[in-house]
Amino acid sequence: MRISFFLKRAVLNFLRNKYNNFSSIVNVAVVSFFSILILFVIENAIEFVDRLVSENSAVIVLKDSATLEDIKGVEEIVSKQKGIERYRYISPTHAYEELKNAFGLSAEVADLKPERLLPPLFELKFSRYMEREDFERLKMQLSQNIAFQEMRVNLDLIILSFKFKEYSIYFKGIIIFIVCISSFYILSNTIGLNLNNNRREEIELIELLGGDSLDIKIPYIVEGIIVVSIGFLLGLFIAFGCFITVLPYISKMLHFGVFSFTPVVVKSIDVVFVYLVLVISGFFGVVKFINRFIEGLYEEGN
Amino acid sequence: MIRAFHIYKYYQKGQVALVDINLRIEKGDFLFITGPSGAGKTTLLKLIYLREFPSSGQLLIEDKNVLHLKRKELEELRRHIGVVFQDFKLIPYLTVYENVALPLYINKEPEYRVRQRVFSALDYVGLVHKTSKFPLQLSGGEQQRIGIARAIVRNPTLLVADEPTGNLDYERAIEIMDMLLDMNTRGATVIVATHNLEIIKRYNKNTVYLKEGRIEER
Ligand SMILES: Nc1ncnc2c1ncn2[C@@H]1O[C@H](COP(=O)(O)OP(=O)(O)OP(=O)(O)O)[C@@H](O)[C@H]1O
Ligand SMILES: [Mg+2]
């Protein structure tokens, strides 16, 4: 079969050049390993900050003068808002009861009305999926409500989490860029090194027999994919080996009474993405090199 | 079939290989090209089998100007040409069978056709029993015959052979030449470059004499 013939040529060529290919495999493995490692760090940094944010609750303080109607209005805003995991309304009476229970306050003694003591409150718990827009919208809508007085929240932490999420995209972009460039050059170099005289003759022969560009390139492309795949699996294997040994220690380190953090392993979709980027840019590396080579075939004479 | 008008070929660094070549080769012709070493025989064949292109002048092959071919047309035209190379150009890690099958795979022939054609070509050159050997396990003469099998496996309309009898003894050379002649009687246009004058005398065919890149009249 034509296809099996291509594959056979690719595999045989791969084996014939195993020393060059081995060093390329190691290069690909190193690139894959570090990409996955950096993804791991980014992923967990986001996760960590998110956890901190979601552990933290916000309090919406309403004006003393808030009517029942106003409170309903605020509840409406809060209940419809994305990024809020749960909320509860704490009426002055309720808060007063709680205080009383906690500190043994006696209203009779102080002769205080609960409304005077405490404003009506909403307690919110943000979900970790809250986006910056959700947060801004919430602030905006609240500020338009006449009963709204202030929102008490650890703003630094929330802003930090938004920043992190935003920057993580750039970081991922940089990783992808590095993966692209390295795969492109690693493979175009491999093929370059592998183009010893035998293979130059082989390409020339297939040209002269009227082979089209696929006839010439497929074995090299397949060979490139073999190199990338083995290198990637190797990098992945080592990376996951590291995770498995290191994760329990990190978990233990970040385990406190109130707050504990278990690191997450890199998302499989990201791993697949790294692989695809390796394959695709490797593909272009091979194609570019062979194209240059074929052009060179006819330049020498003119 | 082939028309050459005032062809010049310069290699890099101004090396002049062919000077003002005019040729007219008809369909079904058998032509020898001869001349001393460095006269430009291989260069002329390379122009004909589309490995090189003229530096100036016009070359028509199957009525197509080789300087104006699109990539697809070039591939198509090359598939009509069988080439026997001076240095065989067999792929060392493929078996004899696969080496001969290569042009058919390139033509995208179905597997059963490939089998049939490869076996009949190997039968023609008398090497069916070597199908699963590798080129380096064969003698020079046998390698040359594999080269011929690969050149004829697609039934080319034009068969070009560069020193096909290069380092063979006279008897082996005659065997090879007889095959090329037989292909000619079956309809292929055949062009053979050789500096073996004995052979040229024996076959008594049209001959082009090259010297220092020019055609010499005799
Ligand atoms: N790729 C090349 N680059 C530069 N010069 C070349 C190249 N190929 C051939 N030449 C030069 O062109 C001239 C003709 O060479 P060619 O190979 O056509 O001769 P030939 O008649 O086939 O010789 P031989 O009988 O030794 O095979 C020679 O002077 C040679 O040095
Ligand atoms: Mg020559």
Coordinates of C-alpha atoms and ligand atoms in Angstrom, one line a residue:
Chain A
M1 CA 0.0 0.0 0.0
R2 CA 1.0 3.5 -0.8
I3 CA 0.4 4.8 2.7
S4 CA 2.1 1.9 4.4
F5 CA 5.0 2.5 2.1
F6 CA 5.2 6.2 3.2
L7 CA 5.0 5.1 6.8
K8 CA 7.7 2.5 6.3
R9 CA 10.0 5.1 4.7
A10 CA 9.3 7.4 7.6
V11 CA 10.0 4.8 10.3
L12 CA 13.1 3.5 8.6
N13 CA 14.4 7.0 8.1
F14 CA 13.7 7.7 11.7
L15 CA 15.6 4.6 12.8
R16 CA 18.5 5.2 10.4
N17 CA 18.9 8.7 12.0
K18 CA 18.3 7.6 15.5
Y19 CA 21.2 9.6 17.0
N20 CA 20.2 12.9 15.5
N21 CA 16.6 12.1 16.3
F22 CA 17.4 11.2 19.8
S23 CA 18.9 14.6 20.6
S24 CA 15.8 16.2 19.1
I25 CA 13.6 14.0 21.2
V26 CA 15.4 15.1 24.3
N27 CA 15.0 18.8 23.2
V28 CA 11.3 18.3 22.6
A29 CA 11.0 16.5 26.0
V30 CA 12.8 19.4 27.8
V31 CA 10.5 22.0 26.1
S32 CA 7.4 19.9 26.9
F33 CA 8.5 19.4 30.5
F34 CA 9.0 23.1 31.2
S35 CA 5.9 24.1 29.4
I36 CA 3.9 21.7 31.5
L37 CA 5.7 22.8 34.6
I38 CA 5.0 26.5 34.0
L39 CA 1.3 25.7 33.2
F40 CA 1.2 23.8 36.5
V41 CA 2.5 26.9 38.3
I42 CA 0.1 29.2 36.6
E43 CA -2.8 26.9 37.1
N44 CA -2.1 26.6 40.8
A45 CA -1.4 30.3 41.3
I46 CA -4.9 31.1 39.9
E47 CA -6.4 28.3 41.9
F48 CA -4.8 29.5 45.0
V49 CA -5.9 33.1 44.7
D50 CA -9.4 32.0 43.7
R51 CA -9.5 29.9 46.8
L52 CA -8.5 32.9 48.9
V53 CA -11.1 35.1 47.3
S54 CA -13.9 32.6 47.7
E55 CA -12.9 32.0 51.3
N56 CA -13.3 35.7 51.9
S57 CA -16.8 37.1 52.2
A58 CA -18.0 40.6 51.3
V59 CA -20.5 42.6 53.3
I60 CA -23.0 45.1 51.8
V61 CA -24.0 47.7 54.3
L62 CA -27.3 49.4 53.7
K63 CA -28.4 52.7 55.1
D64 CA -30.3 52.7 58.3
S65 CA -33.2 54.3 56.5
A66 CA -33.6 51.4 54.1
T67 CA -37.1 50.3 53.7
L68 CA -38.3 46.8 53.1
E69 CA -38.8 47.7 49.5
D70 CA -35.1 48.8 49.2
I71 CA -33.9 45.7 50.8
K72 CA -35.9 43.6 48.3
G73 CA -34.3 45.7 45.5
V74 CA -30.8 44.9 46.8
E75 CA -31.7 41.3 47.1
E76 CA -32.9 41.3 43.5
I77 CA -29.5 42.6 42.3
V78 CA -27.5 40.2 44.4
S79 CA -29.6 37.2 43.5
K80 CA -29.3 37.8 39.8
Q81 CA -25.6 38.5 39.9
K82 CA -23.2 36.0 38.3
G83 CA -20.1 35.0 40.4
I84 CA -21.9 35.0 43.8
E85 CA -22.0 31.6 45.3
R86 CA -24.4 32.4 48.1
Y87 CA -25.7 35.3 50.1
R88 CA -27.8 36.0 53.1
Y89 CA -29.6 38.9 54.5
I90 CA -28.9 39.9 58.0
S91 CA -31.6 42.1 59.5
P92 CA -30.7 44.4 62.4
T93 CA -32.8 42.3 64.7
H94 CA -31.1 39.1 63.6
A95 CA -27.7 40.7 64.0
Y96 CA -28.7 42.0 67.4
E97 CA -29.8 38.5 68.5
E98 CA -26.5 37.1 67.4
L99 CA -24.6 39.8 69.2
K100 CA -26.7 39.3 72.2
N101 CA -26.0 35.6 72.2
A102 CA -22.4 36.0 71.7
F103 CA -21.7 38.8 74.2
G104 CA -24.6 38.5 76.5
L105 CA -25.7 42.0 75.7
S106 CA -29.0 43.0 77.2
A107 CA -31.3 45.4 75.4
E108 CA -33.1 46.2 78.5
V109 CA -30.0 47.5 80.2
A110 CA -28.8 49.6 77.3
D111 CA -32.3 50.3 76.1
L112 CA -31.2 50.2 72.6
K113 CA -33.2 49.6 69.5
P114 CA -31.6 47.0 67.2
E115 CA -32.0 49.4 64.2
R116 CA -30.0 52.1 65.9
L117 CA -27.2 49.7 66.7
L118 CA -26.7 47.9 63.4
P119 CA -27.5 48.7 59.8
P120 CA -29.2 46.0 57.6
L121 CA -26.6 43.9 56.0
F122 CA -26.1 41.4 53.1
E123 CA -23.3 38.9 53.5
L124 CA -22.0 37.5 50.2
K125 CA -19.7 34.7 49.3
F126 CA -18.1 35.1 45.9
S127 CA -17.6 32.1 43.7
R128 CA -14.2 31.4 42.3
Y129 CA -15.6 31.9 38.8
M130 CA -16.3 35.5 39.3
E131 CA -15.0 37.7 36.5
R132 CA -13.9 41.3 36.8
E133 CA -17.0 42.4 34.8
D134 CA -19.3 40.6 37.2
F135 CA -17.7 42.4 40.1
E136 CA -17.8 45.8 38.4
R137 CA -21.5 45.3 37.4
L138 CA -22.4 44.4 41.0
K139 CA -20.7 47.6 42.3
M140 CA -22.4 49.7 39.7
Q141 CA -25.9 48.3 40.2
L142 CA -25.5 48.6 44.0
S143 CA -24.4 52.2 43.8
Q144 CA -27.5 53.1 41.9
N145 CA -29.7 51.7 44.7
I146 CA -30.7 54.5 47.1
A147 CA -30.4 52.2 50.2
F148 CA -26.8 51.3 49.4
Q149 CA -24.2 52.7 51.8
E150 CA -21.0 50.7 51.2
M151 CA -19.5 47.4 50.4
R152 CA -16.9 46.0 52.7
V153 CA -14.6 43.7 51.0
N154 CA -11.0 42.9 50.7
L155 CA -10.6 44.7 47.5
D156 CA -6.9 44.0 47.2
L157 CA -7.4 40.3 47.2
I158 CA -10.1 40.5 44.5
I159 CA -8.1 42.8 42.3
L160 CA -5.1 40.5 42.7
S161 CA -7.2 37.6 41.6
F162 CA -8.4 39.5 38.5
K163 CA -4.9 40.6 37.7
F164 CA -3.7 37.0 38.0
K165 CA -6.4 35.7 35.7
E166 CA -5.6 38.4 33.1
Y167 CA -1.9 37.9 33.2
S168 CA -2.2 34.1 33.2
I169 CA -3.5 34.4 29.6
Y170 CA -0.3 36.3 28.7
F171 CA 1.8 33.8 30.4
K172 CA 0.1 31.0 28.6
G173 CA 0.6 32.9 25.4
I174 CA 4.3 33.2 26.1
I175 CA 4.5 29.5 26.7
I176 CA 2.7 28.7 23.5
F177 CA 5.0 31.1 21.7
I178 CA 8.1 29.4 23.1
V179 CA 6.8 26.0 22.3
C180 CA 6.1 27.1 18.7
I181 CA 9.5 28.5 18.1
S182 CA 11.4 25.7 19.7
S183 CA 9.4 23.0 18.0
F184 CA 9.8 24.7 14.6
Y185 CA 13.6 25.0 14.9
I186 CA 14.2 21.7 16.6
L187 CA 12.4 19.9 13.9
S188 CA 13.7 21.9 11.0
N189 CA 17.2 21.3 12.4
T190 CA 16.6 17.6 12.9
I191 CA 15.5 17.2 9.3
G192 CA 18.4 19.4 8.2
L193 CA 20.9 17.2 10.0
N194 CA 19.1 14.1 8.7
L195 CA 19.4 15.3 5.2
N196 CA 22.6 13.5 4.6
N197 CA 23.6 12.6 1.1
N198 CA 21.4 9.5 0.8
R199 CA 18.4 11.4 1.6
R200 CA 19.3 14.3 -0.7
E201 CA 19.5 11.8 -3.5
E202 CA 16.2 10.3 -2.3
I203 CA 14.4 13.6 -2.5
E204 CA 16.0 14.4 -5.9
L205 CA 15.0 10.9 -7.2
I206 CA 11.4 11.4 -6.1
E207 CA 11.3 14.8 -7.7
L208 CA 12.6 13.3 -11.0
L209 CA 10.1 10.5 -10.9
G210 CA 7.4 13.2 -10.9
G211 CA 6.5 12.9 -7.3
D212 CA 4.3 15.7 -5.9
S213 CA 5.1 17.7 -2.9
L214 CA 3.3 15.2 -0.6
D215 CA 5.3 12.3 -2.0
I216 CA 8.5 14.1 -1.0
K217 CA 7.4 15.6 2.3
I218 CA 5.1 13.0 4.0
P219 CA 7.9 10.7 5.2
Y220 CA 9.7 13.7 6.7
I221 CA 6.5 15.1 8.3
V222 CA 5.7 11.7 9.7
E223 CA 9.2 11.4 11.0
G224 CA 8.8 14.8 12.6
I225 CA 5.6 13.8 14.3
I226 CA 7.3 10.6 15.6
V227 CA 10.1 12.8 17.1
V228 CA 7.6 15.3 18.6
S229 CA 5.3 12.6 20.0
I230 CA 8.1 10.6 21.7
G231 CA 9.7 13.8 23.1
F232 CA 6.4 15.1 24.3
L233 CA 5.4 11.8 26.0
L234 CA 8.8 11.7 27.7
G235 CA 8.4 15.3 28.9
L236 CA 4.9 14.6 30.1
F237 CA 5.9 11.4 31.8
I238 CA 8.7 13.2 33.8
A239 CA 6.5 16.2 34.6
F240 CA 3.8 13.9 36.0
G241 CA 6.3 11.9 37.9
C242 CA 7.4 15.2 39.5
F243 CA 3.9 16.2 40.3
I244 CA 3.1 12.9 41.9
T245 CA 6.1 13.1 44.2
V246 CA 5.9 16.8 45.0
L247 CA 2.1 17.4 45.3
P248 CA 1.7 15.7 48.7
Y249 CA 4.4 18.0 50.2
I250 CA 2.8 21.1 48.8
S251 CA -0.6 20.0 50.2
K252 CA 0.9 19.4 53.6
M253 CA 2.6 22.8 53.6
L254 CA -0.6 24.6 52.7
H255 CA -2.8 22.8 55.2
F256 CA -4.0 25.1 58.0
G257 CA -6.9 24.8 60.3
V258 CA -9.2 27.2 58.5
F259 CA -7.7 27.2 55.1
S260 CA -6.2 24.4 53.2
F261 CA -5.1 24.1 49.6
T262 CA -4.6 21.1 47.5
P263 CA -2.7 21.8 44.3
V264 CA -4.4 20.9 41.0
V265 CA -2.8 19.0 38.3
V266 CA -2.5 20.7 34.8
K267 CA -5.7 20.5 32.8
S268 CA -5.6 17.8 30.2
I269 CA -6.9 20.2 27.6
D270 CA -3.9 22.4 28.1
V271 CA -1.6 19.4 27.8
V272 CA -3.3 18.4 24.5
F273 CA -3.0 21.9 23.4
V274 CA 0.7 22.0 24.0
Y275 CA 1.1 18.8 22.0
L276 CA -0.9 20.1 19.1
V277 CA 1.2 23.3 19.1
L278 CA 4.3 21.2 19.0
V279 CA 3.0 19.1 16.2
I280 CA 1.8 22.0 14.1
S281 CA 4.8 24.2 14.4
G282 CA 7.0 21.1 13.9
F283 CA 5.1 20.4 10.7
F284 CA 5.8 23.9 9.5
G285 CA 9.5 23.5 10.5
V286 CA 9.8 20.4 8.4
V287 CA 7.9 21.8 5.4
K288 CA 9.9 25.0 5.4
F289 CA 13.2 23.1 5.4
I290 CA 12.2 20.7 2.6
N291 CA 10.9 23.5 0.5
R292 CA 14.2 25.4 0.9
F293 CA 16.0 22.2 0.1
I294 CA 14.0 21.6 -3.1
E295 CA 14.5 25.1 -4.3
G296 CA 18.3 24.7 -3.7
L297 CA 18.3 21.6 -5.9
Y298 CA 17.8 23.8 -9.0
E299 CA 19.7 26.9 -7.9
E300 CA 23.1 25.2 -7.9
G301 CA 23.1 25.0 -11.7
N302 CA 22.0 28.5 -12.6
Chain B
M1 CA 9.1 14.7 -29.4
I2 CA 12.1 16.9 -28.5
R3 CA 13.2 20.2 -30.1
A4 CA 16.2 22.1 -29.0
F5 CA 16.8 25.6 -30.3
H6 CA 20.1 27.3 -29.6
I7 CA 20.4 25.9 -26.1
Y8 CA 23.2 27.2 -23.8
K9 CA 23.8 25.8 -20.3
Y10 CA 26.0 27.5 -17.8
Y11 CA 26.6 26.2 -14.3
Q12 CA 27.4 28.4 -11.4
K13 CA 30.7 30.2 -11.6
G14 CA 30.3 30.6 -15.3
Q15 CA 31.2 27.0 -16.1
V16 CA 30.0 26.5 -19.7
A17 CA 28.5 23.0 -20.3
L18 CA 26.5 23.3 -23.5
V19 CA 26.9 25.8 -26.4
D20 CA 24.3 26.5 -29.1
I21 CA 22.7 23.0 -29.1
N22 CA 20.1 22.4 -31.8
L23 CA 18.4 19.0 -31.9
R24 CA 15.3 17.4 -33.3
I25 CA 14.3 14.0 -31.9
E26 CA 11.2 12.3 -33.3
K27 CA 8.9 9.9 -31.5
G28 CA 10.2 6.4 -31.7
D29 CA 13.8 7.5 -32.5
F30 CA 16.8 5.8 -31.0
L31 CA 19.7 8.2 -30.4
F32 CA 23.2 7.9 -29.1
I33 CA 25.0 10.9 -27.5
T34 CA 28.7 10.5 -27.2
G35 CA 31.8 12.5 -26.7
P36 CA 34.8 12.7 -24.4
S37 CA 34.5 13.1 -20.6
G38 CA 33.2 16.6 -19.7
A39 CA 31.8 17.2 -23.2
G40 CA 28.3 17.8 -21.7
K41 CA 26.5 14.4 -22.3
T42 CA 25.1 14.2 -18.8
T43 CA 24.1 17.9 -18.9
L44 CA 22.2 17.4 -22.2
L45 CA 20.4 14.4 -20.7
K46 CA 19.6 16.3 -17.5
L47 CA 17.9 19.0 -19.6
I48 CA 15.9 16.3 -21.3
Y49 CA 14.8 14.5 -18.2
L50 CA 14.1 17.9 -16.5
R51 CA 16.7 17.8 -13.8
E52 CA 18.2 21.0 -15.2
F53 CA 16.8 23.8 -17.3
P54 CA 18.5 25.7 -20.2
S55 CA 20.2 28.9 -19.3
S56 CA 19.1 30.3 -22.7
G57 CA 17.5 29.0 -25.8
Q58 CA 14.3 27.0 -26.1
L59 CA 13.7 23.3 -25.3
L60 CA 10.4 21.7 -26.2
I61 CA 9.6 18.2 -24.8
E62 CA 6.3 16.7 -26.0
D63 CA 5.6 20.1 -27.5
K64 CA 5.9 21.8 -24.1
N65 CA 8.4 24.6 -23.5
V66 CA 10.2 23.4 -20.4
L67 CA 10.9 26.9 -19.2
H68 CA 7.1 27.6 -19.0
L69 CA 5.9 24.6 -17.2
K70 CA 3.8 24.9 -14.1
R71 CA 4.6 22.7 -11.1
K72 CA 1.8 20.2 -12.0
E73 CA 2.8 20.0 -15.6
L74 CA 6.4 19.4 -14.7
E75 CA 5.4 16.5 -12.5
E76 CA 3.1 15.1 -15.2
L77 CA 5.8 15.4 -17.9
R78 CA 8.4 13.7 -15.6
R79 CA 6.1 10.8 -15.2
H80 CA 6.3 10.1 -18.9
I81 CA 10.1 9.9 -18.8
G82 CA 12.0 6.9 -17.7
V83 CA 15.6 7.6 -16.6
V84 CA 18.5 5.2 -16.1
F85 CA 21.1 7.0 -14.0
Q86 CA 24.8 6.8 -14.4
D87 CA 25.0 6.2 -10.6
F88 CA 21.8 4.1 -10.4
K89 CA 20.2 6.1 -7.6
L90 CA 18.6 3.2 -5.9
I91 CA 17.3 3.8 -2.3
P92 CA 19.5 1.6 -0.1
Y93 CA 17.1 0.8 2.7
L94 CA 14.2 -0.2 0.4
T95 CA 14.1 -3.7 -1.2
V96 CA 14.4 -4.3 -4.9
Y97 CA 10.7 -4.6 -5.1
E98 CA 10.0 -1.3 -3.4
N99 CA 12.7 0.5 -5.4
V100 CA 11.0 -0.6 -8.7
A101 CA 7.5 0.1 -7.2
L102 CA 8.4 3.7 -6.3
P103 CA 7.4 5.3 -9.7
L104 CA 4.0 3.4 -9.5
Y105 CA 3.4 4.6 -6.0
I106 CA 4.1 8.1 -7.2
N107 CA 1.5 7.5 -10.0
K108 CA -0.9 6.4 -7.3
E109 CA -1.5 3.0 -9.0
P110 CA -3.7 0.5 -7.1
E111 CA -1.8 -2.2 -5.3
Y112 CA -2.6 -5.1 -7.6
R113 CA -1.3 -3.1 -10.6
V114 CA 1.8 -2.3 -8.7
R115 CA 2.5 -6.0 -8.1
Q116 CA 1.8 -6.9 -11.6
R117 CA 4.0 -4.2 -13.2
V118 CA 6.8 -4.6 -10.8
F119 CA 7.0 -8.4 -11.4
S120 CA 6.8 -8.0 -15.2
A121 CA 9.5 -5.3 -15.1
L122 CA 11.8 -7.5 -12.9
D123 CA 11.1 -10.4 -15.1
Y124 CA 12.1 -8.4 -18.1
V125 CA 15.5 -7.6 -16.6
G126 CA 15.8 -11.2 -15.3
L127 CA 15.8 -10.4 -11.6
V128 CA 12.5 -11.7 -10.3
H129 CA 14.3 -13.9 -7.9
K130 CA 15.9 -10.9 -6.2
T131 CA 12.7 -9.0 -5.2
S132 CA 13.3 -9.0 -1.5
K133 CA 17.1 -8.2 -1.7
F134 CA 18.5 -4.8 -0.9
P135 CA 20.4 -2.9 -3.6
L136 CA 23.8 -3.2 -1.8
Q137 CA 23.4 -7.0 -1.8
L138 CA 23.5 -7.0 -5.6
S139 CA 26.4 -6.7 -8.1
G140 CA 26.9 -3.5 -10.1
G141 CA 25.4 -5.0 -13.2
E142 CA 22.3 -6.2 -11.3
Q143 CA 21.9 -2.8 -9.7
Q144 CA 22.0 -1.3 -13.2
R145 CA 19.3 -3.7 -14.3
I146 CA 17.1 -2.8 -11.3
G147 CA 17.6 0.8 -12.4
I148 CA 16.3 -0.2 -15.9
A149 CA 13.4 -2.0 -14.4
R150 CA 12.5 1.1 -12.4
A151 CA 12.8 3.2 -15.6
I152 CA 10.5 1.1 -17.7
V153 CA 8.0 0.1 -15.1
R154 CA 5.6 2.9 -16.0
N155 CA 5.9 2.3 -19.8
P156 CA 7.5 5.6 -20.5
T157 CA 7.2 7.3 -23.8
L158 CA 10.7 8.6 -23.5
L159 CA 13.5 6.5 -22.0
V160 CA 16.8 8.3 -21.2
A161 CA 19.9 6.3 -20.1
D162 CA 23.2 7.9 -18.9
E163 CA 26.1 5.5 -19.4
P164 CA 23.9 2.5 -18.8
T165 CA 26.8 0.2 -19.6
G166 CA 29.3 2.3 -17.6
N167 CA 31.5 -0.3 -15.9
L168 CA 30.1 -3.5 -17.3
D169 CA 32.0 -6.0 -19.4
Y170 CA 31.1 -6.2 -23.1
E171 CA 28.7 -9.1 -22.8
R172 CA 26.7 -7.5 -19.9
A173 CA 26.7 -4.2 -21.8
I174 CA 25.2 -5.9 -24.9
E175 CA 22.5 -7.4 -22.7
I176 CA 21.6 -4.0 -21.4
M177 CA 21.7 -2.4 -24.8
D178 CA 19.5 -5.1 -26.3
M179 CA 16.9 -4.3 -23.6
L180 CA 16.9 -0.6 -24.5
L181 CA 16.7 -1.4 -28.1
D182 CA 13.7 -3.7 -27.4
M183 CA 12.0 -0.9 -25.5
N184 CA 12.6 1.2 -28.6
T185 CA 10.9 -1.3 -30.9
R186 CA 8.0 -1.4 -28.5
G187 CA 7.5 2.3 -29.2
A188 CA 9.6 4.3 -26.7
T189 CA 11.8 7.0 -27.8
V190 CA 15.3 6.1 -26.4
I191 CA 18.3 8.4 -25.8
V192 CA 21.5 6.8 -24.6
A193 CA 24.6 8.7 -23.6
T194 CA 27.8 6.6 -23.8
H195 CA 31.5 7.0 -24.6
N196 CA 31.6 3.3 -25.6
L197 CA 32.3 3.6 -29.4
E198 CA 32.3 -0.1 -29.8
I199 CA 28.7 -0.2 -28.8
I200 CA 27.8 2.7 -31.0
K201 CA 29.4 1.0 -34.0
R202 CA 27.6 -2.3 -33.2
Y203 CA 24.1 -0.8 -33.2
N204 CA 24.5 1.7 -36.0
K205 CA 22.0 4.3 -34.8
N206 CA 21.7 8.1 -35.1
T207 CA 24.5 9.6 -33.0
V208 CA 25.2 13.1 -31.7
Y209 CA 28.9 13.9 -31.1
L210 CA 29.5 16.4 -28.4
K211 CA 32.8 18.1 -27.8
E212 CA 33.4 20.9 -25.2
G213 CA 29.6 21.5 -25.1
R214 CA 29.1 21.8 -28.9
I215 CA 27.6 19.3 -31.4
E216 CA 30.2 18.2 -33.9
E217 CA 29.1 17.4 -37.4
R218 CA 30.6 14.2 -38.8
Ligands
LIG1 N1 26.6 20.6 -11.2 C1 27.6 21.1 -11.9 N2 28.1 22.3 -11.5 C2 29.1 22.9 -12.2 N3 29.7 22.4 -13.3 C3 29.2 21.2 -13.8 C4 28.1 20.5 -13.1 N4 27.9 19.4 -13.8 C5 28.7 19.4 -14.8 N5 29.5 20.5 -14.8 C6 30.5 20.8 -15.8 O1 29.9 20.8 -17.1 C7 30.7 20.2 -18.1 C8 29.9 19.0 -18.7 O2 29.7 18.0 -17.7 P1 28.9 16.7 -18.0 O3 28.7 16.0 -16.7 O4 27.7 17.0 -18.7 O5 29.9 15.9 -18.9 P2 29.8 14.4 -19.5 O6 30.0 14.5 -20.9 O7 28.6 13.7 -18.9 O8 31.1 13.7 -18.8 P3 31.3 12.2 -18.4 O9 31.6 11.4 -19.6 O10 32.6 12.3 -17.6 O11 30.2 11.8 -17.6 C9 31.9 19.7 -17.3 O12 32.9 20.7 -17.6 C10 31.6 19.7 -15.9 O13 32.7 20.1 -15.1
MG2 MG 28.2 12.0 -17.7

